[in-house]
């Protein structure tokens, strides 16, 4: 919408930079015909990118302003404003990784230990992915069972919405007092819980043992450190 309106208003910006110059003198200044300038001023036609650049250079204005009505810094501020106005939801940490009140009061966390804070996500991202913020949690991966895809302390956004198991998807799973991240392979007999790390053995789960395994949810986003 903004782009179309900017194109329509080009004639007003052109008239502004012409000031008191006649059409004939301005056309000569820009090495264009008087007919072309008249058509621009009437809104009958619009300049090509090349001619737009020539007019901007001859009149000492920015190409961006002449094309859109915004200066580059104005566009940056406008886009930032639109981004920050997008509602932010804070995804809670998986309950078993929440600190005790004593731990939280000390706030003594060092690099190498999983962060425990809530994780912010934009409403626009949630809408794009079709996710419900109230059904999401964040789990900080431990170990390297799913390396190289998921490494130690990578954050995993988990969708806890109940749904059918999808073959090949990665899930957060609870078994007794163990929590694990595994890729589920569906077989005729049940599931095979796979790890990417070849040193970690696959776990075979027969259908009659399904109730012993609680599927917390599936991984929808991996948050990785770059260093």
PDB file of C-alpha atoms in Angstrom:
ATOM      1  CA  UNK A   1       0.000   0.000   0.000  1.00  0.00           C
ATOM      2  CA  UNK A   2       2.778   2.438   0.911  1.00  0.00           C
ATOM      3  CA  UNK A   3       4.626   1.808  -2.344  1.00  0.00           C
ATOM      4  CA  UNK A   4       1.594   2.481  -4.550  1.00  0.00           C
ATOM      5  CA  UNK A   5       0.741   5.724  -2.725  1.00  0.00           C
ATOM      6  CA  UNK A   6       4.358   6.838  -3.012  1.00  0.00           C
ATOM      7  CA  UNK A   7       4.286   6.325  -6.779  1.00  0.00           C
ATOM      8  CA  UNK A   8       1.061   8.308  -7.096  1.00  0.00           C
ATOM      9  CA  UNK A   9       2.534  11.189  -5.101  1.00  0.00           C
ATOM     10  CA  UNK A  10       5.707  11.387  -7.184  1.00  0.00           C
ATOM     11  CA  UNK A  11       4.280  14.337  -9.168  1.00  0.00           C
ATOM     12  CA  UNK A  12       4.051  16.399  -5.974  1.00  0.00           C
ATOM     13  CA  UNK A  13       7.673  15.749  -5.058  1.00  0.00           C
ATOM     14  CA  UNK A  14       8.710  16.594  -8.619  1.00  0.00           C
ATOM     15  CA  UNK A  15       6.851  19.904  -8.447  1.00  0.00           C
ATOM     16  CA  UNK A  16       8.524  20.618  -5.108  1.00  0.00           C
ATOM     17  CA  UNK A  17      12.074  20.191  -6.412  1.00  0.00           C
ATOM     18  CA  UNK A  18      11.298  22.191  -9.563  1.00  0.00           C
ATOM     19  CA  UNK A  19      10.653  25.241  -7.363  1.00  0.00           C
ATOM     20  CA  UNK A  20      10.225  28.270  -9.672  1.00  0.00           C
ATOM     21  CA  UNK A  21      11.879  26.702 -12.687  1.00  0.00           C
ATOM     22  CA  UNK A  22       9.830  26.505 -15.849  1.00  0.00           C
ATOM     23  CA  UNK A  23       9.104  23.148 -17.409  1.00  0.00           C
ATOM     24  CA  UNK A  24      11.423  24.045 -20.281  1.00  0.00           C
ATOM     25  CA  UNK A  25      14.389  24.943 -18.056  1.00  0.00           C
ATOM     26  CA  UNK A  26      13.869  21.961 -15.775  1.00  0.00           C
ATOM     27  CA  UNK A  27      13.633  19.570 -18.727  1.00  0.00           C
ATOM     28  CA  UNK A  28      16.881  20.992 -20.105  1.00  0.00           C
ATOM     29  CA  UNK A  29      18.538  20.649 -16.688  1.00  0.00           C
ATOM     30  CA  UNK A  30      17.610  16.951 -16.589  1.00  0.00           C
ATOM     31  CA  UNK A  31      18.343  16.301 -20.297  1.00  0.00           C
ATOM     32  CA  UNK A  32      14.734  15.267 -20.888  1.00  0.00           C
ATOM     33  CA  UNK A  33      11.968  16.533 -23.145  1.00  0.00           C
ATOM     34  CA  UNK A  34       9.327  18.980 -21.962  1.00  0.00           C
ATOM     35  CA  UNK A  35       6.635  16.421 -22.847  1.00  0.00           C
ATOM     36  CA  UNK A  36       8.175  13.867 -20.491  1.00  0.00           C
ATOM     37  CA  UNK A  37       8.262  16.364 -17.604  1.00  0.00           C
ATOM     38  CA  UNK A  38       4.666  17.451 -18.260  1.00  0.00           C
ATOM     39  CA  UNK A  39       3.528  13.831 -18.219  1.00  0.00           C
ATOM     40  CA  UNK A  40       5.328  13.310 -14.897  1.00  0.00           C
ATOM     41  CA  UNK A  41       3.729  16.414 -13.389  1.00  0.00           C
ATOM     42  CA  UNK A  42       0.258  15.387 -14.504  1.00  0.00           C
ATOM     43  CA  UNK A  43       0.669  11.858 -13.169  1.00  0.00           C
ATOM     44  CA  UNK A  44       0.119  10.467 -16.646  1.00  0.00           C
ATOM     45  CA  UNK A  45       3.424   8.570 -16.581  1.00  0.00           C
ATOM     46  CA  UNK A  46       6.175   7.803 -14.072  1.00  0.00           C
ATOM     47  CA  UNK A  47       9.953   7.805 -14.577  1.00  0.00           C
ATOM     48  CA  UNK A  48      12.023   4.709 -15.114  1.00  0.00           C
ATOM     49  CA  UNK A  49      14.603   3.848 -12.458  1.00  0.00           C
ATOM     50  CA  UNK A  50      17.319   5.332 -14.635  1.00  0.00           C
ATOM     51  CA  UNK A  51      15.481   8.634 -15.143  1.00  0.00           C
ATOM     52  CA  UNK A  52      14.563   8.758 -11.470  1.00  0.00           C
ATOM     53  CA  UNK A  53      18.255   8.528 -10.612  1.00  0.00           C
ATOM     54  CA  UNK A  54      19.104  11.315 -13.084  1.00  0.00           C
ATOM     55  CA  UNK A  55      16.483  13.681 -11.637  1.00  0.00           C
ATOM     56  CA  UNK A  56      17.651  12.951  -8.074  1.00  0.00           C
ATOM     57  CA  UNK A  57      21.266  13.658  -9.009  1.00  0.00           C
ATOM     58  CA  UNK A  58      20.516  16.858 -10.939  1.00  0.00           C
ATOM     59  CA  UNK A  59      18.339  18.229  -8.131  1.00  0.00           C
ATOM     60  CA  UNK A  60      20.573  17.114  -5.253  1.00  0.00           C
ATOM     61  CA  UNK A  61      17.934  15.015  -3.486  1.00  0.00           C
ATOM     62  CA  UNK A  62      18.112  11.394  -2.423  1.00  0.00           C
ATOM     63  CA  UNK A  63      16.904   8.711  -4.789  1.00  0.00           C
ATOM     64  CA  UNK A  64      14.962   7.120  -1.935  1.00  0.00           C
ATOM     65  CA  UNK A  65      13.080  10.307  -1.086  1.00  0.00           C
ATOM     66  CA  UNK A  66      12.240  11.044  -4.717  1.00  0.00           C
ATOM     67  CA  UNK A  67      10.915   7.507  -5.237  1.00  0.00           C
ATOM     68  CA  UNK A  68       9.091   6.977  -1.939  1.00  0.00           C
ATOM     69  CA  UNK A  69       8.783  10.264  -0.074  1.00  0.00           C
ATOM     70  CA  UNK A  70      10.902   8.859   2.766  1.00  0.00           C
ATOM     71  CA  UNK A  71      14.539   9.487   3.568  1.00  0.00           C
ATOM     72  CA  UNK A  72      16.562   6.299   4.259  1.00  0.00           C
ATOM     73  CA  UNK A  73      16.652   6.983   7.999  1.00  0.00           C
ATOM     74  CA  UNK A  74      12.885   7.574   7.998  1.00  0.00           C
ATOM     75  CA  UNK A  75      12.281   4.160   6.446  1.00  0.00           C
ATOM     76  CA  UNK A  76      14.539   2.494   9.030  1.00  0.00           C
ATOM     77  CA  UNK A  77      12.651   4.169  11.869  1.00  0.00           C
ATOM     78  CA  UNK A  78       9.277   3.300  10.344  1.00  0.00           C
ATOM     79  CA  UNK A  79      10.208  -0.361   9.923  1.00  0.00           C
ATOM     80  CA  UNK A  80      11.634  -0.522  13.457  1.00  0.00           C
ATOM     81  CA  UNK A  81       8.442   1.034  14.802  1.00  0.00           C
ATOM     82  CA  UNK A  82       6.326  -1.535  12.995  1.00  0.00           C
ATOM     83  CA  UNK A  83       8.486  -4.364  14.344  1.00  0.00           C
ATOM     84  CA  UNK A  84       8.421  -3.178  17.937  1.00  0.00           C
ATOM     85  CA  UNK A  85       4.683  -2.582  17.817  1.00  0.00           C
ATOM     86  CA  UNK A  86       4.199  -6.271  17.065  1.00  0.00           C
ATOM     87  CA  UNK A  87       3.031  -7.821  20.368  1.00  0.00           C
ATOM     88  CA  UNK A  88       5.656  -9.894  22.164  1.00  0.00           C
ATOM     89  CA  UNK A  89       4.856 -13.150  23.961  1.00  0.00           C
ATOM     90  CA  UNK A  90       7.211 -14.668  26.501  1.00  0.00           C
ATOM     91  CA  UNK A  91       7.537 -18.432  26.237  1.00  0.00           C
ATOM     92  CA  UNK A  92       7.935 -20.115  29.646  1.00  0.00           C
ATOM     93  CA  UNK A  93      10.766 -22.500  30.399  1.00  0.00           C
ATOM     94  CA  UNK A  94      10.043 -26.229  30.684  1.00  0.00           C
ATOM     95  CA  UNK A  95       8.919 -26.719  34.274  1.00  0.00           C
ATOM     96  CA  UNK A  96      11.665 -29.203  35.197  1.00  0.00           C
ATOM     97  CA  UNK A  97      14.332 -26.660  34.221  1.00  0.00           C
ATOM     98  CA  UNK A  98      12.942 -23.773  36.243  1.00  0.00           C
ATOM     99  CA  UNK A  99      15.248 -22.669  39.080  1.00  0.00           C
ATOM    100  CA  UNK A 100      14.294 -22.980  42.703  1.00  0.00           C
ATOM    101  CA  UNK A 101      13.390 -19.740  44.489  1.00  0.00           C
ATOM    102  CA  UNK A 102      16.828 -19.836  46.133  1.00  0.00           C
ATOM    103  CA  UNK A 103      18.597 -20.230  42.784  1.00  0.00           C
ATOM    104  CA  UNK A 104      16.530 -17.501  41.185  1.00  0.00           C
ATOM    105  CA  UNK A 105      17.328 -15.081  44.029  1.00  0.00           C
ATOM    106  CA  UNK A 106      21.092 -15.476  43.608  1.00  0.00           C
ATOM    107  CA  UNK A 107      21.040 -15.035  39.816  1.00  0.00           C
ATOM    108  CA  UNK A 108      24.460 -16.661  39.680  1.00  0.00           C
ATOM    109  CA  UNK A 109      24.423 -18.194  36.233  1.00  0.00           C
ATOM    110  CA  UNK A 110      27.536 -18.532  34.123  1.00  0.00           C
ATOM    111  CA  UNK A 111      28.123 -19.345  30.486  1.00  0.00           C
ATOM    112  CA  UNK A 112      27.919 -23.086  29.935  1.00  0.00           C
ATOM    113  CA  UNK A 113      24.782 -23.563  31.996  1.00  0.00           C
ATOM    114  CA  UNK A 114      21.322 -23.449  30.399  1.00  0.00           C
ATOM    115  CA  UNK A 115      19.599 -20.050  30.612  1.00  0.00           C
ATOM    116  CA  UNK A 116      16.393 -20.135  32.622  1.00  0.00           C
ATOM    117  CA  UNK A 117      14.633 -16.964  31.551  1.00  0.00           C
ATOM    118  CA  UNK A 118      11.477 -16.874  29.465  1.00  0.00           C
ATOM    119  CA  UNK A 119      12.027 -16.485  25.743  1.00  0.00           C
ATOM    120  CA  UNK A 120      10.374 -13.622  23.783  1.00  0.00           C
ATOM    121  CA  UNK A 121       8.719 -14.257  20.407  1.00  0.00           C
ATOM    122  CA  UNK A 122       6.802 -11.891  18.137  1.00  0.00           C
ATOM    123  CA  UNK A 123       3.110 -12.375  17.470  1.00  0.00           C
ATOM    124  CA  UNK A 124       3.816 -12.112  13.743  1.00  0.00           C
ATOM    125  CA  UNK A 125       6.120 -15.129  13.877  1.00  0.00           C
ATOM    126  CA  UNK A 126       3.522 -17.102  15.805  1.00  0.00           C
ATOM    127  CA  UNK A 127       0.866 -16.251  13.237  1.00  0.00           C
ATOM    128  CA  UNK A 128       3.164 -17.143  10.347  1.00  0.00           C
ATOM    129  CA  UNK A 129       3.905 -20.542  11.911  1.00  0.00           C
ATOM    130  CA  UNK A 130       0.303 -21.114  13.009  1.00  0.00           C
ATOM    131  CA  UNK A 131       1.334 -21.516  16.657  1.00  0.00           C
ATOM    132  CA  UNK A 132      -0.475 -20.689  19.894  1.00  0.00           C
ATOM    133  CA  UNK A 133       1.769 -18.875  22.397  1.00  0.00           C
ATOM    134  CA  UNK A 134      -0.090 -20.464  25.306  1.00  0.00           C
ATOM    135  CA  UNK A 135       0.886 -23.930  24.074  1.00  0.00           C
ATOM    136  CA  UNK A 136       4.624 -23.249  23.732  1.00  0.00           C
ATOM    137  CA  UNK A 137       7.478 -23.883  26.159  1.00  0.00           C
ATOM    138  CA  UNK A 138      11.237 -23.579  25.806  1.00  0.00           C
ATOM    139  CA  UNK A 139      13.592 -26.430  26.670  1.00  0.00           C
ATOM    140  CA  UNK A 140      17.348 -25.997  26.910  1.00  0.00           C
ATOM    141  CA  UNK A 141      18.955 -29.086  25.382  1.00  0.00           C
ATOM    142  CA  UNK A 142      21.437 -31.095  27.442  1.00  0.00           C
ATOM    143  CA  UNK A 143      24.179 -33.241  25.985  1.00  0.00           C
ATOM    144  CA  UNK A 144      24.848 -33.988  22.348  1.00  0.00           C
ATOM    145  CA  UNK A 145      22.477 -36.841  21.572  1.00  0.00           C
ATOM    146  CA  UNK A 146      20.973 -34.880  18.670  1.00  0.00           C
ATOM    147  CA  UNK A 147      24.198 -33.239  17.456  1.00  0.00           C
ATOM    148  CA  UNK A 148      24.948 -31.703  15.031  1.00  0.00           C
ATOM    149  CA  UNK A 149      21.319 -30.555  14.566  1.00  0.00           C
ATOM    150  CA  UNK A 150      20.876 -29.813  18.278  1.00  0.00           C
ATOM    151  CA  UNK A 151      23.854 -29.168  20.529  1.00  0.00           C
ATOM    152  CA  UNK A 152      24.259 -28.759  24.264  1.00  0.00           C
ATOM    153  CA  UNK A 153      22.446 -25.638  25.560  1.00  0.00           C
ATOM    154  CA  UNK A 154      20.626 -24.958  22.289  1.00  0.00           C
ATOM    155  CA  UNK A 155      17.164 -23.630  23.049  1.00  0.00           C
ATOM    156  CA  UNK A 156      14.231 -25.614  21.690  1.00  0.00           C
ATOM    157  CA  UNK A 157      10.781 -24.108  21.318  1.00  0.00           C
ATOM    158  CA  UNK A 158       8.321 -26.916  21.926  1.00  0.00           C
ATOM    159  CA  UNK A 159       4.703 -26.971  20.763  1.00  0.00           C
ATOM    160  CA  UNK A 160       2.728 -28.862  23.410  1.00  0.00           C
ATOM    161  CA  UNK A 161      -0.540 -28.847  21.458  1.00  0.00           C
ATOM    162  CA  UNK A 162      -1.839 -32.446  21.481  1.00  0.00           C
ATOM    163  CA  UNK A 163      -1.561 -33.983  18.049  1.00  0.00           C
ATOM    164  CA  UNK A 164      -0.756 -37.235  16.299  1.00  0.00           C
ATOM    165  CA  UNK A 165       2.891 -38.302  16.210  1.00  0.00           C
ATOM    166  CA  UNK A 166       4.510 -37.506  12.855  1.00  0.00           C
ATOM    167  CA  UNK A 167       7.156 -39.903  11.623  1.00  0.00           C
ATOM    168  CA  UNK A 168      10.583 -38.230  11.576  1.00  0.00           C
ATOM    169  CA  UNK A 169       9.721 -35.242  13.773  1.00  0.00           C
ATOM    170  CA  UNK A 170      11.761 -34.383  16.868  1.00  0.00           C
ATOM    171  CA  UNK A 171       9.993 -34.523  20.234  1.00  0.00           C
ATOM    172  CA  UNK A 172      10.594 -33.727  23.881  1.00  0.00           C
ATOM    173  CA  UNK A 173       9.801 -36.920  25.781  1.00  0.00           C
ATOM    174  CA  UNK A 174       9.509 -37.792  29.460  1.00  0.00           C
ATOM    175  CA  UNK A 175      10.164 -41.345  30.662  1.00  0.00           C
ATOM    176  CA  UNK A 176      10.063 -41.908  34.434  1.00  0.00           C
ATOM    177  CA  UNK A 177      12.453 -39.214  35.771  1.00  0.00           C
ATOM    178  CA  UNK A 178      14.281 -38.863  32.442  1.00  0.00           C
ATOM    179  CA  UNK A 179      13.680 -36.120  29.898  1.00  0.00           C
ATOM    180  CA  UNK A 180      15.065 -36.610  26.405  1.00  0.00           C
ATOM    181  CA  UNK A 181      14.941 -35.125  22.937  1.00  0.00           C
ATOM    182  CA  UNK A 182      14.615 -37.758  20.236  1.00  0.00           C
ATOM    183  CA  UNK A 183      13.429 -38.191  16.676  1.00  0.00           C
ATOM    184  CA  UNK A 184      10.502 -40.597  16.528  1.00  0.00           C
ATOM    185  CA  UNK A 185      10.357 -43.254  13.840  1.00  0.00           C
ATOM    186  CA  UNK A 186       7.011 -45.021  13.565  1.00  0.00           C
ATOM    187  CA  UNK A 187       7.084 -48.781  12.987  1.00  0.00           C
ATOM    188  CA  UNK A 188       4.460 -51.522  12.868  1.00  0.00           C
ATOM    189  CA  UNK A 189       5.395 -52.531  16.418  1.00  0.00           C
ATOM    190  CA  UNK A 190       5.493 -49.021  17.882  1.00  0.00           C
ATOM    191  CA  UNK A 191       8.201 -46.326  17.949  1.00  0.00           C
ATOM    192  CA  UNK A 192      11.945 -46.132  17.630  1.00  0.00           C
ATOM    193  CA  UNK A 193      13.440 -43.153  19.474  1.00  0.00           C
ATOM    194  CA  UNK A 194      16.444 -42.108  17.423  1.00  0.00           C
ATOM    195  CA  UNK A 195      19.450 -39.953  18.300  1.00  0.00           C
ATOM    196  CA  UNK A 196      21.619 -38.282  15.693  1.00  0.00           C
ATOM    197  CA  UNK A 197      24.768 -39.154  17.619  1.00  0.00           C
ATOM    198  CA  UNK A 198      25.810 -42.681  16.509  1.00  0.00           C
ATOM    199  CA  UNK A 199      27.200 -43.354  19.993  1.00  0.00           C
ATOM    200  CA  UNK A 200      23.695 -43.140  21.459  1.00  0.00           C
ATOM    201  CA  UNK A 201      21.591 -46.267  21.048  1.00  0.00           C
ATOM    202  CA  UNK A 202      18.090 -46.133  19.637  1.00  0.00           C
ATOM    203  CA  UNK A 203      15.253 -46.922  22.046  1.00  0.00           C
ATOM    204  CA  UNK A 204      12.552 -49.318  20.857  1.00  0.00           C
ATOM    205  CA  UNK A 205       9.125 -48.614  22.351  1.00  0.00           C
ATOM    206  CA  UNK A 206       6.419 -51.239  21.813  1.00  0.00           C
ATOM    207  CA  UNK A 207       2.798 -50.204  21.626  1.00  0.00           C
ATOM    208  CA  UNK A 208       1.960 -51.713  25.011  1.00  0.00           C
ATOM    209  CA  UNK A 209       4.608 -49.397  26.554  1.00  0.00           C
ATOM    210  CA  UNK A 210       3.286 -46.147  25.042  1.00  0.00           C
ATOM    211  CA  UNK A 211       1.704 -45.098  28.342  1.00  0.00           C
ATOM    212  CA  UNK A 212       5.132 -45.101  30.008  1.00  0.00           C
ATOM    213  CA  UNK A 213       6.324 -42.358  27.682  1.00  0.00           C
ATOM    214  CA  UNK A 214       4.863 -38.871  27.858  1.00  0.00           C
ATOM    215  CA  UNK A 215       5.234 -36.818  24.670  1.00  0.00           C
ATOM    216  CA  UNK A 216       5.618 -33.265  25.959  1.00  0.00           C
ATOM    217  CA  UNK A 217       5.553 -31.788  22.460  1.00  0.00           C
ATOM    218  CA  UNK A 218       7.403 -31.442  19.174  1.00  0.00           C
ATOM    219  CA  UNK A 219      10.321 -29.145  18.383  1.00  0.00           C
ATOM    220  CA  UNK A 220       9.267 -26.237  16.151  1.00  0.00           C
ATOM    221  CA  UNK A 221      12.311 -23.976  16.484  1.00  0.00           C
ATOM    222  CA  UNK A 222      15.989 -24.436  17.392  1.00  0.00           C
ATOM    223  CA  UNK A 223      17.811 -21.468  18.963  1.00  0.00           C
ATOM    224  CA  UNK A 224      21.572 -21.731  18.527  1.00  0.00           C
ATOM    225  CA  UNK A 225      24.544 -19.769  19.770  1.00  0.00           C
ATOM    226  CA  UNK A 226      26.830 -18.582  17.003  1.00  0.00           C
ATOM    227  CA  UNK A 227      29.974 -18.686  19.140  1.00  0.00           C
TER     228      UNK A 227
END
